[in-house]
Coordinates of C-alpha atoms in Angstrom, one line a residue:
Chain A
M1 CA 24.3 -27.8 10.8
H2 CA 21.7 -25.7 12.3
D3 CA 22.0 -21.9 12.0
G4 CA 19.3 -21.3 14.8
S5 CA 17.0 -19.3 12.6
G6 CA 15.2 -22.2 11.5
E7 CA 15.6 -21.2 8.0
S8 CA 17.1 -23.7 5.4
R9 CA 19.4 -22.4 2.9
S10 CA 17.0 -23.1 -0.1
G11 CA 14.2 -21.1 2.0
R12 CA 16.2 -18.0 1.8
W13 CA 15.8 -18.0 -2.0
W14 CA 11.9 -17.2 -1.4
Y15 CA 13.1 -13.9 0.1
A16 CA 14.2 -12.9 -3.4
L17 CA 10.5 -12.8 -4.4
L18 CA 10.0 -9.7 -2.1
L19 CA 12.1 -7.6 -4.7
V20 CA 9.5 -8.1 -7.3
S21 CA 7.2 -5.5 -5.6
F22 CA 9.9 -3.1 -5.6
V23 CA 10.4 -3.0 -9.3
A24 CA 6.8 -3.2 -10.0
V25 CA 5.9 0.0 -8.0
L26 CA 9.1 2.0 -8.7
W27 CA 9.5 1.6 -12.3
V28 CA 7.2 4.6 -12.9
P29 CA 7.3 5.0 -16.8
F30 CA 5.7 1.6 -16.9
F31 CA 2.4 2.6 -15.2
N32 CA 2.3 6.3 -15.7
R33 CA -0.5 6.1 -18.2
V34 CA -4.4 6.5 -18.3
E35 CA -5.4 3.5 -20.6
P36 CA -6.5 0.9 -20.0
E37 CA -9.3 2.2 -17.7
I38 CA -11.4 0.0 -15.5
F39 CA -14.8 1.6 -14.6
G40 CA -13.4 5.0 -15.6
I41 CA -10.6 4.5 -13.2
P42 CA -7.3 5.2 -15.1
F43 CA -4.5 2.6 -15.1
F44 CA -2.1 4.5 -12.9
F45 CA -4.4 4.2 -10.0
W46 CA -5.7 0.6 -10.3
Y47 CA -2.5 -0.8 -11.1
Q48 CA -0.9 0.6 -7.9
F49 CA -3.9 -0.5 -5.8
L50 CA -3.6 -3.9 -7.6
W51 CA 0.0 -4.2 -6.2
V52 CA -1.2 -3.4 -2.8
I53 CA -2.8 -6.8 -2.7
I54 CA -0.2 -8.7 -4.8
S55 CA 2.7 -7.3 -2.5
A56 CA 0.9 -8.4 0.6
L57 CA 0.1 -11.9 -1.1
I58 CA 3.9 -12.2 -1.8
T59 CA 4.8 -11.4 1.7
A60 CA 2.4 -13.8 3.1
L61 CA 3.8 -16.5 0.8
V62 CA 7.4 -15.9 1.8
Y63 CA 6.3 -16.0 5.5
L64 CA 4.5 -19.6 5.0
K65 CA 7.3 -20.8 2.9
T66 CA 10.1 -19.7 5.4
A67 CA 8.4 -20.2 8.8
P68 CA 9.9 -23.3 10.4
R69 CA 6.4 -24.5 11.3
T70 CA 5.8 -25.6 7.8
H71 CA 9.5 -26.6 7.1
H72 CA 10.0 -30.2 7.4
D73 CA 13.6 -30.9 8.0
P74 CA 13.9 -34.7 8.5
L75 CA 16.8 -34.2 10.9
K76 CA 14.9 -31.7 13.3
P77 CA 11.3 -32.6 13.4
R78 CA 11.0 -32.1 17.0
A79 CA 12.7 -28.7 17.1
A80 CA 10.5 -27.4 14.4
N81 CA 7.3 -28.7 16.0
S82 CA 8.1 -27.2 19.4
T83 CA 8.8 -23.8 18.1
A84 CA 5.5 -23.8 16.5
R85 CA 3.8 -24.7 19.6
T86 CA 5.5 -22.1 21.9
R87 CA 4.7 -19.5 19.4
S88 CA 1.3 -20.3 18.4
R89 CA -0.3 -18.8 21.6
S90 CA 0.8 -15.4 20.7
Chain B
M1 CA -21.4 26.6 14.4
N2 CA -22.5 23.0 13.5
W3 CA -24.0 21.8 16.7
V4 CA -25.3 18.2 15.6
A5 CA -21.7 17.5 14.1
F6 CA -20.0 19.0 17.2
S7 CA -22.3 16.8 19.8
V8 CA -21.5 13.6 17.9
F9 CA -17.8 14.7 18.0
V10 CA -17.8 15.2 21.8
V11 CA -19.7 12.1 22.6
L12 CA -17.1 10.0 20.7
F13 CA -14.2 12.0 22.3
A14 CA -15.5 11.4 25.7
F15 CA -16.0 7.7 25.2
I16 CA -12.2 7.2 24.1
T17 CA -11.1 9.2 26.9
V18 CA -12.7 6.8 29.3
L19 CA -11.4 4.0 27.3
G20 CA -7.8 5.5 27.5
F21 CA -8.1 5.6 31.3
V22 CA -9.5 2.0 31.5
A23 CA -6.7 0.8 29.2
G24 CA -4.3 0.7 32.0
H25 CA -6.0 -2.2 33.6
W26 CA -6.0 -4.2 30.3
R27 CA -3.6 -7.2 30.5
R28 CA -2.4 -5.7 33.6
G29 CA 1.2 -5.2 34.4
D30 CA 3.4 -3.2 36.7
L31 CA 3.2 0.1 35.2
G32 CA 6.2 1.3 37.4
L33 CA 8.3 -0.5 34.8
I34 CA 9.4 1.1 31.6
D35 CA 8.8 -2.0 29.7
E36 CA 5.2 -2.1 30.9
W37 CA 4.4 1.6 30.4
G38 CA 6.5 2.2 27.4
L39 CA 6.1 -1.1 25.5
A40 CA 2.8 -2.6 27.0
G41 CA 4.9 -5.4 28.4
R42 CA 6.0 -6.5 25.1
R43 CA 3.1 -8.5 25.0
L44 CA 0.8 -7.2 22.1
G45 CA -0.3 -10.2 19.8
T46 CA -0.4 -9.9 16.1
F47 CA -4.0 -8.7 16.2
I48 CA -3.4 -5.7 18.5
T49 CA -0.2 -4.9 16.8
W50 CA -1.8 -4.3 13.7
F51 CA -4.2 -1.9 15.1
L52 CA -1.4 -0.1 17.0
L53 CA 1.1 -0.1 14.0
G54 CA -1.9 0.9 11.7
G55 CA -2.9 3.7 14.0
D56 CA 0.8 4.8 14.5
L57 CA 1.9 4.9 11.0
Y58 CA -1.1 6.1 9.1
T59 CA -1.8 9.3 11.0
A60 CA -4.4 11.7 11.0
Y61 CA -1.9 14.2 9.4
T62 CA -1.4 11.6 6.6
F63 CA -5.2 11.3 6.1
I64 CA -5.4 15.0 5.8
A65 CA -2.1 15.9 3.9
V66 CA -2.2 13.1 1.2
P67 CA -5.6 13.8 -0.3
A68 CA -4.5 17.7 0.3
L69 CA -1.4 17.0 -1.9
V70 CA -3.5 15.2 -4.5
F71 CA -5.9 18.0 -4.5
G72 CA -3.4 20.6 -5.0
A73 CA -0.5 19.1 -6.7
G74 CA -2.1 16.0 -8.4
A75 CA -0.7 12.3 -9.1
I76 CA 2.7 13.1 -7.3
G77 CA 0.8 12.7 -4.1
F78 CA -0.1 9.4 -4.9
F79 CA 3.7 8.4 -4.2
A80 CA 2.3 7.4 -0.6
L81 CA 1.0 4.0 -2.3
P82 CA 4.2 2.7 -3.5
Y83 CA 5.8 4.0 -0.3
T84 CA 3.5 2.2 1.8
I85 CA 3.7 -0.9 -0.4
I86 CA 7.3 -1.4 -0.2
V87 CA 8.0 -0.6 3.2
Y88 CA 6.5 -4.1 4.3
P89 CA 8.8 -6.5 2.4
F90 CA 11.5 -4.3 3.9
V91 CA 10.1 -4.6 7.6
F92 CA 9.5 -8.3 7.0
V93 CA 13.2 -9.0 6.3
V94 CA 14.9 -6.4 8.6
F95 CA 12.8 -5.8 11.6
P96 CA 12.3 -9.4 13.2
R97 CA 16.1 -9.1 13.8
L98 CA 15.7 -6.0 15.7
W99 CA 12.7 -7.6 17.7
S100 CA 15.0 -10.5 18.6
V101 CA 17.9 -8.8 19.6
A102 CA 16.0 -6.2 21.7
H103 CA 14.2 -8.9 23.4
K104 CA 17.3 -10.5 24.3
H105 CA 19.2 -7.8 25.7
G106 CA 16.2 -5.7 26.9
Y107 CA 16.5 -2.8 24.5
I108 CA 13.7 -0.5 24.4
T109 CA 14.9 2.0 21.7
A110 CA 17.2 2.0 18.5
S111 CA 19.8 3.7 20.5
D112 CA 20.0 1.0 23.1
F113 CA 20.8 -1.5 20.1
V114 CA 23.5 0.9 18.6
Q115 CA 25.2 1.3 21.9
G116 CA 25.1 -2.4 22.6
R117 CA 26.3 -3.2 18.9
F118 CA 28.9 -0.7 18.5
D119 CA 30.0 0.3 22.0
S120 CA 30.0 4.0 21.1
R121 CA 28.2 6.7 23.1
P122 CA 28.5 9.4 20.5
L123 CA 26.9 7.2 17.9
A124 CA 24.1 6.1 20.3
L125 CA 23.5 9.9 21.3
A126 CA 23.6 10.9 17.6
V127 CA 20.7 8.2 16.9
T128 CA 18.8 9.5 20.0
V129 CA 18.9 13.2 19.2
T130 CA 17.9 12.6 15.6
G131 CA 15.0 10.5 16.8
I132 CA 13.7 13.1 19.1
L133 CA 14.2 16.0 16.8
A134 CA 12.5 14.3 13.9
T135 CA 9.4 13.1 16.0
M136 CA 8.7 16.6 17.7
P137 CA 7.5 18.4 14.7
Y138 CA 5.6 15.1 13.6
I139 CA 3.6 15.3 17.0
A140 CA 2.9 19.0 16.4
L141 CA 1.5 18.2 12.9
Q142 CA -0.9 15.8 14.5
L143 CA -2.3 18.9 16.1
V144 CA -2.9 20.4 12.7
G145 CA -5.3 17.6 11.8
I146 CA -7.3 18.3 14.9
Q147 CA -7.3 22.0 14.5
V148 CA -8.6 21.6 10.7
V149 CA -11.6 19.7 11.8
L150 CA -12.4 21.8 14.8
A151 CA -12.6 24.8 12.4
G152 CA -14.8 22.8 10.0
M153 CA -17.4 22.4 12.6
G154 CA -17.5 26.2 13.0
I155 CA -15.8 26.6 16.2
P156 CA -14.4 30.2 16.4
T157 CA -10.7 30.2 15.9
G158 CA -8.1 32.4 17.1
G159 CA -7.4 33.8 20.4
F160 CA -7.3 31.9 23.6
V161 CA -11.0 30.8 23.4
G162 CA -10.3 29.6 19.9
D163 CA -7.4 27.6 21.1
L164 CA -9.3 26.1 24.0
P165 CA -10.7 23.0 22.4
L166 CA -7.3 22.0 21.1
I167 CA -5.8 22.5 24.6
I168 CA -8.6 20.4 26.2
A169 CA -8.1 17.7 23.6
F170 CA -4.4 17.6 24.4
V171 CA -4.7 17.8 28.2
I172 CA -6.9 14.5 27.7
L173 CA -4.2 12.9 25.7
A174 CA -1.3 13.8 27.9
A175 CA -3.4 12.4 31.1
F176 CA -4.3 9.2 29.7
T177 CA -0.9 8.5 28.2
Y178 CA 0.8 9.3 31.6
N179 CA -1.8 7.0 33.3
S180 CA -1.9 4.1 30.9
G181 CA 1.4 4.2 28.8
L182 CA 1.4 2.2 25.5
R183 CA -1.8 0.4 26.4
A184 CA -4.0 3.6 25.9
P185 CA -3.2 4.3 22.1
A186 CA -3.2 0.4 21.6
V187 CA -6.9 0.1 22.8
I188 CA -8.0 3.6 21.4
A189 CA -6.7 2.3 18.1
V190 CA -9.2 -0.3 17.7
V191 CA -12.1 2.3 18.1
K192 CA -10.4 4.8 15.8
D193 CA -10.1 2.2 13.1
L194 CA -13.7 1.3 13.2
L195 CA -14.5 5.0 12.8
I196 CA -11.8 5.5 9.9
Y197 CA -12.8 2.4 8.0
G198 CA -16.8 3.3 8.3
T199 CA -16.0 6.8 7.2
V200 CA -13.9 6.0 4.2
L201 CA -16.2 3.1 3.0
A202 CA -19.2 5.7 3.1
A203 CA -17.2 8.2 1.4
I204 CA -16.1 6.0 -1.5
I205 CA -19.7 4.8 -2.1
V206 CA -21.8 7.9 -1.4
I207 CA -19.6 10.4 -2.8
P208 CA -19.1 9.0 -6.4
I209 CA -22.8 8.4 -6.5
E210 CA -23.5 12.1 -5.8
L211 CA -20.8 13.4 -8.4
G212 CA -22.1 10.7 -11.1
G213 CA -19.5 7.9 -10.9
Y214 CA -15.8 7.3 -10.8
G215 CA -15.4 8.0 -14.6
K216 CA -16.8 11.6 -14.0
I217 CA -14.6 12.2 -11.0
F218 CA -11.5 11.3 -13.0
A219 CA -12.6 13.2 -16.2
S220 CA -13.1 16.3 -14.1
A221 CA -9.4 16.3 -13.2
P222 CA -7.1 17.8 -15.8
L223 CA -4.5 15.4 -17.3
S224 CA -1.7 17.3 -15.6
K225 CA -3.2 16.1 -12.2
L226 CA -4.5 12.9 -13.3
I227 CA -1.0 11.2 -14.1
L228 CA 2.6 12.4 -13.7
P229 CA 3.8 14.7 -16.2
T230 CA 6.2 13.4 -18.9
P231 CA 9.7 14.4 -17.9
P232 CA 11.5 17.0 -20.2
A233 CA 14.3 16.3 -22.2
G234 CA 17.5 15.8 -20.2
S235 CA 15.9 15.1 -16.9
Y236 CA 14.0 12.3 -15.2
G237 CA 11.4 14.8 -14.0
S238 CA 8.5 13.7 -11.9
Y239 CA 9.5 10.0 -12.4
S240 CA 12.5 10.0 -10.4
A241 CA 10.8 12.3 -7.9
Y242 CA 8.1 9.9 -7.7
A243 CA 10.3 6.7 -7.2
T244 CA 12.7 8.2 -5.0
L245 CA 10.3 9.6 -2.6
A246 CA 8.6 6.4 -2.2
L247 CA 11.8 4.5 -1.7
G248 CA 13.4 7.0 0.8
S249 CA 10.3 7.4 2.8
A250 CA 10.0 3.6 2.9
F251 CA 13.6 3.3 4.4
A252 CA 12.9 6.0 6.7
L253 CA 9.5 5.1 8.2
F254 CA 10.5 2.4 10.6
L255 CA 13.6 4.2 11.8
Y256 CA 11.4 6.7 13.6
P257 CA 11.1 6.1 17.3
H258 CA 7.2 5.6 17.2
S259 CA 7.7 2.9 14.7
V260 CA 10.4 1.2 16.7
T261 CA 8.3 1.4 19.8
G262 CA 5.5 -0.4 17.9
V263 CA 7.5 -3.3 16.6
L264 CA 9.1 -3.9 20.0
S265 CA 5.9 -4.0 21.8
A266 CA 5.0 -7.1 19.8
S267 CA 4.8 -10.4 21.7
S268 CA 7.0 -12.2 19.0
R269 CA 9.0 -11.8 15.8
R270 CA 6.3 -13.8 14.1
A271 CA 3.7 -11.1 15.0
I272 CA 5.9 -8.6 13.0
M273 CA 6.2 -11.0 10.1
R274 CA 2.5 -11.6 9.9
N275 CA 1.8 -7.9 10.3
S276 CA 4.0 -7.2 7.3
A277 CA 1.5 -9.2 5.3
L278 CA -1.5 -7.7 7.1
L279 CA -0.7 -3.9 7.3
P280 CA -1.0 -3.4 3.6
A281 CA -4.9 -3.2 4.3
Y282 CA -4.1 0.2 5.6
T283 CA -2.2 1.0 2.5
F284 CA -5.3 0.2 0.5
L285 CA -7.1 2.5 2.9
L286 CA -4.7 5.2 2.4
G287 CA -5.1 4.8 -1.4
L288 CA -8.9 5.4 -1.3
I289 CA -8.1 8.5 1.0
A290 CA -5.9 9.8 -1.5
L291 CA -8.6 9.5 -4.0
L292 CA -10.8 11.9 -1.9
G293 CA -8.5 14.5 -3.2
Y294 CA -9.8 13.9 -6.9
M295 CA -13.3 13.9 -5.3
A296 CA -12.7 17.2 -3.8
I297 CA -11.6 18.6 -7.1
A298 CA -14.7 17.1 -8.9
A299 CA -17.0 18.5 -6.3
G300 CA -15.5 21.8 -6.8
V301 CA -15.0 22.6 -3.1
G302 CA -12.2 24.9 -3.9
T303 CA -14.4 27.5 -5.4
M304 CA -17.5 27.2 -3.0
P305 CA -17.7 30.6 -1.4
S306 CA -18.8 29.1 1.9
F307 CA -15.2 27.4 2.3
A308 CA -13.2 30.3 0.9
G309 CA -12.2 31.6 4.5
Y310 CA -10.9 28.1 5.5
F311 CA -9.0 27.4 2.3
H312 CA -7.3 30.7 2.7
R313 CA -6.4 29.7 6.3
Y314 CA -5.6 26.0 6.0
G315 CA -4.8 25.7 2.3
P316 CA -5.3 22.4 0.5
N317 CA -5.6 20.6 4.0
F318 CA -9.1 21.7 4.1
A319 CA -10.0 19.8 1.1
V320 CA -11.2 16.6 2.9
P321 CA -13.1 18.4 5.8
A322 CA -14.8 20.7 3.0
L323 CA -15.7 17.5 0.9
F324 CA -17.4 15.9 3.9
L325 CA -19.2 19.1 4.8
A326 CA -20.4 19.5 1.3
T327 CA -21.8 15.9 1.0
F328 CA -22.5 14.3 4.2
P329 CA -25.3 15.0 6.8
S330 CA -24.2 16.9 10.1
W331 CA -24.4 13.8 12.2
F332 CA -22.0 11.8 9.9
V333 CA -19.6 14.8 9.7
G334 CA -19.3 14.4 13.4
I335 CA -18.2 10.7 13.2
A336 CA -15.9 11.5 10.3
F337 CA -14.2 14.5 12.1
A338 CA -14.0 12.6 15.2
A339 CA -12.3 9.7 13.4
I340 CA -9.6 12.2 12.2
A341 CA -9.3 14.0 15.5
I342 CA -9.1 10.6 17.5
G343 CA -6.6 9.2 14.8
A344 CA -4.3 12.2 15.7
L345 CA -4.4 11.1 19.4
V346 CA -3.2 7.6 18.7
P347 CA 0.1 8.5 16.9
A348 CA 0.7 11.7 19.1
A349 CA 0.4 9.4 22.2
I350 CA 2.9 6.8 20.7
M351 CA 5.3 9.3 19.4
S352 CA 5.5 10.9 22.7
I353 CA 5.9 7.8 24.5
A354 CA 8.7 6.9 22.1
T355 CA 10.5 10.2 22.5
A356 CA 10.1 9.9 26.4
N357 CA 11.6 6.3 26.1
L358 CA 14.6 7.6 24.2
F359 CA 15.1 10.7 26.5
T360 CA 15.0 8.6 29.4
R361 CA 17.0 5.7 28.5
N362 CA 19.7 7.3 26.4
I363 CA 20.1 10.7 27.9
Y364 CA 18.8 10.6 31.5
R365 CA 20.1 7.3 32.4
E366 CA 23.0 7.3 30.1
Y367 CA 24.4 10.8 31.1
F368 CA 22.8 12.0 34.3
R369 CA 21.8 9.1 36.5
P370 CA 23.5 5.8 35.3
D371 CA 22.3 4.0 38.5
C372 CA 18.6 5.2 38.7
S373 CA 16.2 2.6 40.0
K374 CA 13.5 1.0 37.5
G375 CA 10.9 3.1 39.3
E376 CA 12.7 6.4 38.7
E377 CA 13.3 5.5 35.1
T378 CA 9.7 5.1 34.4
E379 CA 8.6 8.3 36.3
V380 CA 11.1 10.2 34.3
A381 CA 9.7 8.9 31.0
K382 CA 6.1 9.6 32.1
L383 CA 7.1 13.3 32.9
A384 CA 9.0 13.4 29.6
S385 CA 6.1 12.4 27.7
L386 CA 4.3 15.2 29.3
V387 CA 6.9 17.8 28.4
V388 CA 7.3 16.5 24.7
K389 CA 3.4 16.9 24.3
F390 CA 3.2 20.4 25.8
G391 CA 6.1 21.4 23.6
A392 CA 4.4 20.3 20.5
L393 CA 1.2 22.2 21.5
A394 CA 3.2 25.2 22.2
F395 CA 4.8 24.9 19.0
I396 CA 1.5 24.8 17.1
L397 CA -0.2 27.6 19.2
F398 CA 2.8 30.1 19.2
L399 CA 4.6 29.4 15.8
P400 CA 3.3 29.5 12.3
Q401 CA 2.2 26.2 11.1
K402 CA 4.6 26.2 8.1
Y403 CA 7.6 25.8 10.5
A404 CA 5.9 22.5 11.9
I405 CA 5.7 21.3 8.1
Q406 CA 9.3 22.4 7.2
L407 CA 10.8 20.6 10.3
Q408 CA 8.8 17.6 9.6
L409 CA 10.2 17.5 6.1
L410 CA 13.6 17.9 7.5
G411 CA 12.9 15.0 10.1
G412 CA 12.4 12.7 7.4
V413 CA 16.0 13.6 5.9
W414 CA 17.6 13.5 9.3
I415 CA 16.1 10.2 10.5
S416 CA 17.3 8.5 7.2
Q417 CA 20.8 9.2 8.1
T418 CA 20.4 6.6 11.1
L419 CA 19.9 3.8 8.5
P420 CA 23.5 2.7 8.4
A421 CA 23.9 2.2 12.1
V422 CA 20.5 0.8 12.9
V423 CA 19.6 -1.1 9.8
L424 CA 22.9 -2.3 8.3
G425 CA 24.0 -2.7 12.1
L426 CA 21.5 -5.5 12.4
Y427 CA 23.5 -7.5 9.7
T428 CA 27.1 -6.4 10.1
R429 CA 29.6 -5.0 12.3
R430 CA 32.1 -4.4 9.6
L431 CA 31.3 -0.6 9.5
H432 CA 33.4 1.2 12.1
R433 CA 31.8 3.0 14.7
H434 CA 33.7 6.4 14.1
A435 CA 33.1 6.0 10.3
L436 CA 29.2 5.6 11.1
L437 CA 29.3 8.7 13.2
I438 CA 31.2 10.8 10.6
G439 CA 28.7 9.4 7.8
W440 CA 25.7 10.6 9.9
I441 CA 27.2 14.1 10.4
V442 CA 27.9 14.4 6.5
G443 CA 24.5 13.0 5.7
I444 CA 22.6 15.5 8.0
V445 CA 24.6 18.4 6.7
V446 CA 24.2 17.5 3.1
G447 CA 20.6 16.8 3.3
T448 CA 19.8 19.8 5.4
A449 CA 21.7 21.9 2.7
M450 CA 19.8 20.4 -0.1
V451 CA 16.4 21.1 1.5
A452 CA 17.6 24.6 2.5
S453 CA 18.6 25.4 -1.1
L454 CA 15.0 24.8 -1.9
G455 CA 13.9 27.3 0.5
F456 CA 12.5 24.5 2.8
A457 CA 9.5 24.2 0.7
S458 CA 10.3 20.9 -1.1
S459 CA 12.5 17.8 -0.4
V460 CA 13.0 16.9 -4.0
Y461 CA 16.4 18.1 -5.0
P462 CA 17.5 18.4 -8.6
L463 CA 20.9 16.3 -8.7
R464 CA 23.1 16.6 -11.8
I465 CA 24.4 13.5 -12.8
L466 CA 26.7 13.9 -15.9
S467 CA 24.3 15.8 -18.3
I468 CA 20.9 14.6 -17.0
T469 CA 18.9 16.1 -14.0
V470 CA 17.7 13.6 -11.6
P471 CA 15.2 15.1 -9.2
C472 CA 15.6 13.0 -6.3
Y473 CA 14.3 12.8 -2.6
A474 CA 16.9 14.7 -0.5
A475 CA 16.7 11.8 2.2
L476 CA 17.8 9.2 -0.2
A477 CA 20.5 11.3 -2.0
S478 CA 22.1 12.4 1.2
L479 CA 22.0 8.8 2.6
V480 CA 23.9 7.6 -0.3
I481 CA 26.6 10.1 0.4
N482 CA 26.4 9.1 4.1
L483 CA 27.0 5.5 3.2
A484 CA 29.8 6.3 0.7
V485 CA 31.6 8.3 3.5
T486 CA 31.0 5.6 6.2
V487 CA 32.4 2.8 3.7
V488 CA 35.5 4.8 2.8
L489 CA 36.3 5.9 6.2
T490 CA 35.8 2.3 7.7
W491 CA 38.5 1.3 5.5
L492 CA 40.8 4.1 6.6
F493 CA 40.1 3.5 10.4
N494 CA 40.8 0.0 10.1
L495 CA 44.1 0.7 8.3
G496 CA 44.9 2.9 11.2
R497 CA 43.8 0.1 13.6
A498 CA 41.3 2.5 15.3
A499 CA 39.6 0.6 18.3
R500 CA 36.4 -1.0 17.4
G501 CA 34.8 -1.5 20.9
R502 CA 33.0 -4.5 22.1
D503 CA 29.9 -6.1 20.7
Q504 CA 27.2 -7.0 23.2
T505 CA 25.5 -9.3 20.9
T506 CA 26.1 -12.5 18.9
E507 CA 24.7 -13.6 15.6
L508 CA 22.3 -16.0 17.3
D509 CA 20.6 -13.0 19.3
Y510 CA 19.4 -11.8 15.8
Q511 CA 17.5 -15.0 15.1
E512 CA 14.4 -16.8 16.1
A513 CA 15.2 -18.3 19.2
T514 CA 15.4 -22.3 19.3
P515 CA 13.8 -23.9 22.1

């Protein structure tokens, strides 16, 4: 069964990772504090800056894990490859 | 009058003017087609989309207003960071679906999609009107950014002569947008970014050195501004305000017409997904810019006599210009101010194009000239973009600035009410079209009433849930009510077997095309 999106069912679990960023930056009581400071920068600030980077890395990871190009479905090797080729130019 | 800064400013402005006109020739297409004029032919790759969306979403007003909020109100202003962190996972999941279905059916606006999906002209009109009303004050606010930096260079303000530089800037903007369409802001966005990144990098290195390091900067801010105040008993206080502002704003951002235009001009859904991981670079930049608010506190610009008149006139919005004037040499002030002014032109251009697309496709063609030619459609869009811009200009010149700010605040509440139709519509057609329309009306009314009850000064409404006060962003609170109404009415309409209309799309249209 090909669903047309090139995503396998197990691949969809990667999407759950995206929720982590929401919890991390919306749970205010956890990071609303001054200590520990780094180079005089209160926790409140460096924690949120850090999550800019972590969240971007998570999104990149989910992209790499769910994009058909890296997904080796033994039944559909050609379909996956040609998708990658037609898209790579853009 | 600061002649050195002004000269640098004028040279850079002249440069991007030329660039704006030349942009029409870049990756040349038939500018007589609305896809070409209004979406740059849907051919922008990952790289240019990054610049375009970056310039589109992180506007000059943001760069002025976020540090101004931090300067004036403290840590609550930092909600811009979680807001622009979580928006990307959301975009990554949802908006490739919009790109695919729009690509397949030739949609150029969110209303096109809603019409195709739900077969409801009233619902599509609701989405159109919301988009236009929410964007207009946003364009007007971009002008505030230009106004503030012009004043900062000592240009006399007030009267026709005082307004002239702003009018000139806007005529230039209108001309190159008319001529080159979306290609103009796409190309100018690259230059704008070089200027902005350069300015901010210099600012976060040079200013802390002059002020004695980051430790000193944060130490000079009172604790009440450094972190959020602990909520009083029986209330979630600033905690729920901070979180709901971030979440609600994140939901709203990509419903704005100019965001949809940016998304649909991408050459592939992959370009959008990649940008969801790359655009946070701008979020990092925005965070650094927010810190300028603390630097302005530490530098004490608020009490410097030479700036007193400006702060009186522009309020905290003058914090960043004042900080630059106090710490940078004149030539660099010119570069920094040009970055802000050019940073205002890019989103203003995209917003006016997006509004013009909406008006042309979903009002003019839908209600007045259903069989207009493609050439006529594009010509109307180009004219509409002029009308929108001069409307925004008149707004700023003839009405008090606070109206633009209040309307922009309301715009965020209003645009959020289109989420059920636009975003949930990408996944399911189970919600009934009539229910969606009534939910939208209820959401708009409730949200507006909440903001009105706060005297249009704030959008954080103190909800009472049982015995606890939960300060909540009105956009999010009214969206929840909108959704509840929509779900209940869907059930009722289905019970009464109300007609559901015909769906133009199929599930496959939303997914990546298989070769």
